Short mmCIF file of C-alpha atoms in Angstrom, two decimals:
data_model
loop_
_atom_site.label_atom_id
_atom_site.label_comp_id
_atom_site.label_asym_id
_atom_site.label_seq_id
_atom_site.Cartn_x
_atom_site.Cartn_y
_atom_site.Cartn_z
CA CYS A 1 -31.49 -11.22 -24.88
CA ASP A 2 -30.79 -12.67 -21.40
CA ASP A 3 -30.34 -16.24 -22.63
CA HIS A 4 -27.04 -16.90 -20.85
CA GLN A 5 -25.24 -16.29 -17.60
CA PHE A 6 -21.84 -14.70 -18.15
CA LYS A 7 -19.41 -17.15 -19.76
CA ASP A 8 -15.81 -16.95 -20.94
CA GLU A 9 -16.95 -17.61 -24.48
CA ARG A 10 -17.52 -15.69 -27.69
CA LEU A 11 -20.91 -14.41 -26.64
CA TYR A 12 -22.06 -10.81 -26.78
CA TYR A 13 -23.05 -8.86 -23.66
CA ARG A 14 -24.17 -5.30 -22.99
CA PHE A 15 -24.30 -3.04 -19.98
CA ARG A 16 -27.90 -2.87 -18.82
CA VAL A 17 -27.63 0.88 -18.44
CA ASP A 18 -27.03 1.10 -22.19
CA ASP A 19 -30.09 -0.90 -23.22
CA GLU A 20 -32.32 0.50 -20.45
CA THR A 21 -32.91 -2.86 -18.77
CA PHE A 22 -31.10 -1.90 -15.57
CA HIS A 23 -33.42 -2.36 -12.59
CA THR A 24 -32.80 0.27 -9.97
CA ASN A 25 -34.04 0.75 -6.42
CA SER A 26 -33.80 3.41 -3.74
CA GLU A 27 -30.35 2.29 -2.59
CA VAL A 28 -28.95 2.27 -6.10
CA GLU A 29 -30.50 5.68 -6.79
CA ILE A 30 -28.76 7.10 -3.73
CA LEU A 31 -25.41 5.74 -4.89
CA LEU A 32 -25.88 6.96 -8.44
CA GLU A 33 -26.92 10.42 -7.25
CA GLY A 34 -23.85 10.55 -5.02
CA GLU A 35 -21.58 9.69 -7.92
CA ARG A 36 -23.28 12.26 -10.15
CA LEU A 37 -22.66 14.87 -7.46
CA ARG A 38 -19.00 13.88 -7.13
CA PHE A 39 -18.52 14.03 -10.89
CA LEU A 40 -20.23 17.43 -11.12
CA LEU A 41 -18.11 18.95 -8.36
CA HIS A 42 -14.85 17.65 -9.79
CA THR A 43 -15.58 18.73 -13.35
CA LYS A 44 -17.29 22.09 -12.83
CA HIS A 45 -16.65 23.17 -9.26
CA ASP A 46 -13.18 21.81 -8.56
CA ASP A 47 -12.30 24.95 -6.58
CA LEU A 48 -14.37 23.45 -3.76
CA PHE A 49 -11.62 20.91 -3.10
CA ARG A 50 -8.45 21.47 -1.12
CA ASP A 51 -5.72 19.52 0.65
CA TYR A 52 -6.04 18.46 4.26
CA THR A 53 -2.70 18.44 6.10
CA PRO A 54 -3.10 17.97 9.86
CA HIS A 55 -0.12 18.87 12.02
CA LYS A 56 2.30 18.82 9.08
CA SER A 57 1.63 15.14 8.44
CA GLN A 58 1.04 13.56 5.05
CA LYS A 59 -1.50 15.57 3.11
CA THR A 60 -4.85 14.22 1.98
CA SER A 61 -6.02 15.55 -1.37
CA LYS A 62 -9.51 16.22 -2.75
CA CYS A 63 -11.08 17.23 0.54
CA PHE A 64 -13.73 19.87 1.14
CA LEU A 65 -15.10 21.78 4.10
CA GLY A 66 -18.56 20.93 5.33
CA SER A 67 -19.49 24.60 5.38
CA ASP A 68 -18.34 25.01 1.76
CA LEU A 69 -20.50 22.12 0.55
CA VAL A 70 -23.51 23.54 2.39
CA THR A 71 -22.91 26.93 0.76
CA TRP A 72 -22.68 25.25 -2.65
CA PHE A 73 -25.96 23.39 -2.09
CA VAL A 74 -27.73 26.66 -1.29
CA GLN A 75 -26.12 28.59 -4.15
CA GLN A 76 -27.05 25.88 -6.65
CA GLY A 77 -30.66 25.81 -5.48
CA ARG A 78 -30.41 22.26 -4.10
CA ALA A 79 -31.60 23.58 -0.74
CA GLY A 80 -33.48 26.68 0.31
CA PHE A 81 -31.48 27.35 3.45
CA ARG A 82 -28.44 26.06 5.28
CA PRO A 83 -30.14 23.64 7.73
CA GLU A 84 -31.88 21.96 4.81
CA ALA A 85 -28.57 21.69 2.93
CA GLU A 86 -26.85 20.31 6.02
CA SER A 87 -29.55 17.66 6.34
CA SER A 88 -29.00 16.60 2.71
CA CYS A 89 -25.26 16.34 3.30
CA ARG A 90 -25.79 14.27 6.43
CA LYS A 91 -27.72 11.78 4.31
CA LEU A 92 -24.75 11.60 1.94
CA LEU A 93 -22.54 10.61 4.84
CA GLU A 94 -25.05 8.16 6.31
CA ASN A 95 -25.29 6.43 2.95
CA GLY A 96 -21.54 6.14 2.60
CA ILE A 97 -21.11 8.68 -0.21
CA ILE A 98 -18.88 11.00 1.81
CA ARG A 99 -16.91 10.64 5.04
CA HIS A 100 -15.16 12.79 7.60
CA VAL A 101 -11.42 12.60 6.85
CA THR A 102 -10.71 10.83 10.15
CA ASP A 103 -14.21 9.46 10.71
CA ASP A 104 -14.59 11.37 13.95
CA HIS A 105 -17.60 13.51 13.02
CA HIS A 106 -20.97 13.24 11.40
CA PHE A 107 -21.57 15.89 8.76
CA LYS A 108 -21.67 19.40 10.18
CA ASP A 109 -22.03 22.85 8.64
CA GLN A 110 -18.62 23.79 9.95
CA LYS A 111 -15.04 24.16 8.78
CA ILE A 112 -14.45 20.42 9.07
CA PHE A 113 -12.90 18.38 6.28
CA TYR A 114 -14.75 15.65 4.40
CA GLN A 115 -14.08 13.47 1.34
CA PHE A 116 -15.96 11.45 -1.22
CA ARG A 117 -15.35 7.80 -0.47
CA LEU A 118 -14.70 7.03 -4.13
CA ASP A 119 -11.90 9.61 -4.12
CA VAL A 120 -10.37 7.79 -1.16
CA LEU A 121 -10.46 4.45 -2.95
CA ASN A 122 -9.13 5.95 -6.19
CA ALA A 123 -6.20 7.40 -4.25
CA LYS A 124 -5.47 4.01 -2.70
CA LEU A 125 -5.63 2.27 -6.06
CA GLY A 126 -3.33 4.94 -7.47
CA ASP A 127 -0.81 4.28 -4.72
CA ILE A 128 -0.93 0.56 -5.44
CA SER A 129 -0.46 1.17 -9.16
CA ASP A 130 2.44 3.56 -8.58
CA ASN A 131 4.18 0.90 -6.53
CA GLY A 132 3.76 -1.62 -9.31
CA ASP A 133 1.64 -3.86 -7.12
CA THR A 134 -1.71 -5.04 -8.40
CA SER A 135 -2.79 -6.68 -5.15
CA PRO A 136 -4.38 -4.80 -2.23
CA THR A 137 -1.82 -3.53 0.26
CA LEU A 138 -2.14 -4.45 3.91
CA ASN A 139 -0.62 -1.29 5.30
CA SER A 140 -2.89 0.50 7.70
CA VAL A 141 -4.13 3.58 6.14
CA LYS A 142 -9.26 5.20 6.76
CA PRO A 143 -12.72 4.56 6.52
CA ASN A 144 -14.24 5.34 8.00
CA PHE A 145 -15.57 3.10 7.25
CA HIS A 146 -16.98 3.89 10.58
CA THR A 147 -18.71 7.02 11.62
CA ASP A 148 -20.42 8.25 14.70
CA THR A 149 -23.59 7.16 12.97
CA PRO A 150 -23.80 3.96 10.97
CA VAL A 151 -22.20 3.94 7.62
CA ALA A 152 -21.60 0.40 7.20
CA LYS A 153 -23.98 -0.82 4.62
CA ILE A 154 -19.99 1.74 4.45
CA THR A 155 -19.55 0.54 4.91
CA ARG A 156 -22.38 0.98 1.83
CA SER A 157 -20.95 3.39 -0.64
CA ILE A 158 -20.31 3.23 -4.36
CA THR A 159 -16.83 2.13 -3.58
CA ASP A 160 -17.28 0.02 -0.88
CA GLU A 161 -16.49 1.92 1.41
CA ASP A 162 -17.02 1.66 0.40
CA LEU A 163 -17.10 2.16 1.50
CA ILE A 164 -19.30 2.14 3.01
CA ALA A 165 -23.62 2.42 3.35
CA LYS A 166 -27.08 3.13 4.42
CA PRO A 167 -28.31 3.81 7.94
CA VAL A 168 -28.10 0.69 10.03
CA ASP A 169 -29.93 -0.60 13.03
CA LYS A 170 -28.12 -1.81 16.09
CA THR A 171 -28.62 -5.56 16.30
CA GLY A 172 -26.76 -6.30 19.50
CA SER A 173 -24.97 -4.76 22.43
CA ALA A 174 -21.49 -3.43 21.83
CA ILE A 175 -18.76 -3.96 24.41
CA LYS A 176 -20.10 -3.26 27.88
CA ARG A 177 -16.70 -3.01 29.60
CA SER A 178 -13.08 -2.39 28.74
CA ILE A 179 -11.24 -5.44 27.38
CA SER A 180 -7.45 -5.60 27.37
CA LEU A 181 -5.19 -7.34 24.86
CA LYS A 182 -3.69 -9.30 27.75
CA GLU A 183 -7.12 -10.70 28.53
CA LEU A 184 -7.78 -11.63 24.92
CA ARG A 185 -4.41 -13.37 24.62
CA ASP A 186 -4.93 -15.41 27.76
CA PRO A 187 -5.60 -19.03 26.62
CA ASN A 188 -7.92 -19.48 29.60
CA ALA A 189 -10.00 -16.38 28.86
CA PRO A 190 -13.72 -17.02 28.22
CA TYR A 191 -13.54 -16.21 24.52
CA VAL A 192 -13.80 -18.28 21.39
CA LYS A 193 -12.44 -17.49 17.91
CA LYS A 194 -14.52 -17.73 14.77
CA ASN A 195 -13.87 -17.36 11.05
CA ILE A 196 -16.39 -15.22 9.21
CA LYS A 197 -16.33 -14.64 5.46
CA ILE A 198 -18.25 -11.60 4.25
CA ILE A 199 -18.96 -10.89 0.60
CA ARG A 200 -19.92 -7.28 0.07
CA ASP A 201 -23.12 -6.42 -1.74
CA ASN A 202 -23.65 -3.44 -4.04
CA VAL A 203 -23.50 -1.10 -1.05
CA GLY A 204 -20.87 -2.46 1.30
CA PHE A 205 -20.09 -5.00 4.00
CA GLY A 206 -22.83 -3.87 6.36
CA PHE A 207 -21.18 -3.12 9.70
CA VAL A 208 -19.49 -0.39 11.73
CA VAL A 209 -16.35 -0.68 13.84
CA ARG A 210 -15.17 1.28 16.86
CA GLY A 211 -12.48 1.12 19.51
CA LYS A 212 -8.73 0.73 19.63
CA SER A 213 -6.58 -2.17 20.78
CA PRO A 214 -8.89 -3.99 20.32
CA VAL A 215 -11.33 -2.90 17.64
CA TYR A 216 -14.85 -4.26 17.97
CA VAL A 217 -18.04 -4.39 15.94
CA GLN A 218 -20.28 -1.53 17.04
CA THR A 219 -23.32 -2.03 14.82
CA VAL A 220 -24.47 -4.47 12.15
CA ASP A 221 -26.98 -3.75 9.41
CA PRO A 222 -29.68 -6.46 9.70
CA ASN A 223 -30.14 -6.29 5.94
CA GLY A 224 -26.45 -6.44 5.10
CA PRO A 225 -23.96 -9.18 4.23
CA GLY A 226 -22.18 -8.93 7.59
CA TYR A 227 -25.35 -9.92 9.43
CA ALA A 228 -26.02 -12.71 6.95
CA ALA A 229 -22.53 -14.08 7.56
CA GLY A 230 -23.11 -14.20 11.32
CA LEU A 231 -21.34 -11.04 12.45
CA LYS A 232 -22.65 -9.58 15.71
CA ALA A 233 -22.21 -6.33 17.59
CA GLY A 234 -19.67 -6.62 20.40
CA GLN A 235 -17.39 -9.10 18.65
CA ILE A 236 -13.65 -8.37 18.68
CA ILE A 237 -11.87 -8.22 15.33
CA VAL A 238 -8.63 -10.20 15.50
CA SER A 239 -7.56 -10.28 11.86
CA ILE A 240 -8.70 -9.29 8.38
CA ASN A 241 -7.54 -11.40 5.44
CA ASN A 242 -4.71 -12.82 7.58
CA GLN A 243 -3.59 -9.37 8.77
CA CYS A 244 -3.60 -9.17 12.58
CA VAL A 245 -5.35 -5.98 13.70
CA LEU A 246 -5.61 -6.51 17.45
CA GLU A 247 -3.43 -3.49 18.18
CA TRP A 248 -4.96 -1.23 15.54
CA SER A 249 -7.47 1.61 15.83
CA HIS A 250 -10.92 1.48 14.26
CA THR A 251 -9.91 3.99 11.58
CA GLU A 252 -6.94 1.84 10.58
CA VAL A 253 -9.15 -1.24 10.47
CA ALA A 254 -11.70 0.63 8.38
CA ASP A 255 -8.95 1.79 6.04
CA LEU A 256 -7.89 -1.80 5.50
CA ILE A 257 -11.40 -3.12 4.96
CA VAL A 258 -12.21 -0.54 2.32
CA GLN A 259 -9.29 -1.77 0.21
CA TYR A 260 -11.07 -5.05 -0.46
CA PRO A 261 -13.75 -4.61 -3.11
CA THR A 262 -15.42 -8.00 -2.83
CA THR A 263 -14.55 -10.25 0.12
CA ILE A 264 -13.08 -10.07 3.60
CA ASN A 265 -12.20 -13.01 5.83
CA LEU A 266 -12.42 -12.07 9.50
CA ILE A 267 -11.23 -13.85 12.58
CA ILE A 268 -13.29 -12.58 15.48
CA MET A 269 -13.37 -13.29 19.18
CA THR A 270 -16.63 -13.47 21.06
CA ALA A 271 -17.44 -14.18 24.68
CA ILE A 272 -18.42 -17.78 25.30
CA LEU A 273 -21.47 -16.55 27.19
CA ASP A 274 -22.63 -14.84 23.99
CA GLU A 275 -22.63 -18.10 22.06
#
């Protein structure tokens, strides 16, 4: 009856979905539709999935080829022809529902591997559980979280991740020149460090990362929690939840971020002239 906020007391609560009081919007509908699609494929079309094992390295399970998903869309009547199906799949990626396995490509109707972001997170949680550790691991591991096109409010996916996301607008210039670690570590360099705490919303953290040694913020969703916390494009990411990432790649940083379902504490460096 909506008389109380949630309390650790003997009070009864219900899921709003069950009593039809859940208020949805376009973003939520996208996420729900993405999860319905994932569930349908896993339960009735599981032959679409296969393992991705690049160069005899550790395999990644539950992947699918872009061309196979496009074929499925056409066969199931979700699209009349392949370009239309490809466009629908690109929207799935842009909204953080799926990702390229190494976050190097947007969605393409080609023999390129993709994953559902929720499958990625479930695999990570399974690894944590198997190791008997209930806290998020800090080992570098994905996400994309970034993509060639914004995925950050990826970072806005049903996982976080998750993953991460709806199309974002660029709110500042990214790095205009190459910046070395030596320069960043110089105490006399014209940079200042800042602490930024970002609490993800129902879609993600709201930003995209790029680069390697160092990783920097490429784009920020002006409607996302990253922007609200003061994150700006072009800022260098020094650490995430006390884990130094200065020497990491953007995919490793994204992999780490997606492991945190609620909050990340960033230390960033920004040019003094930008302040």
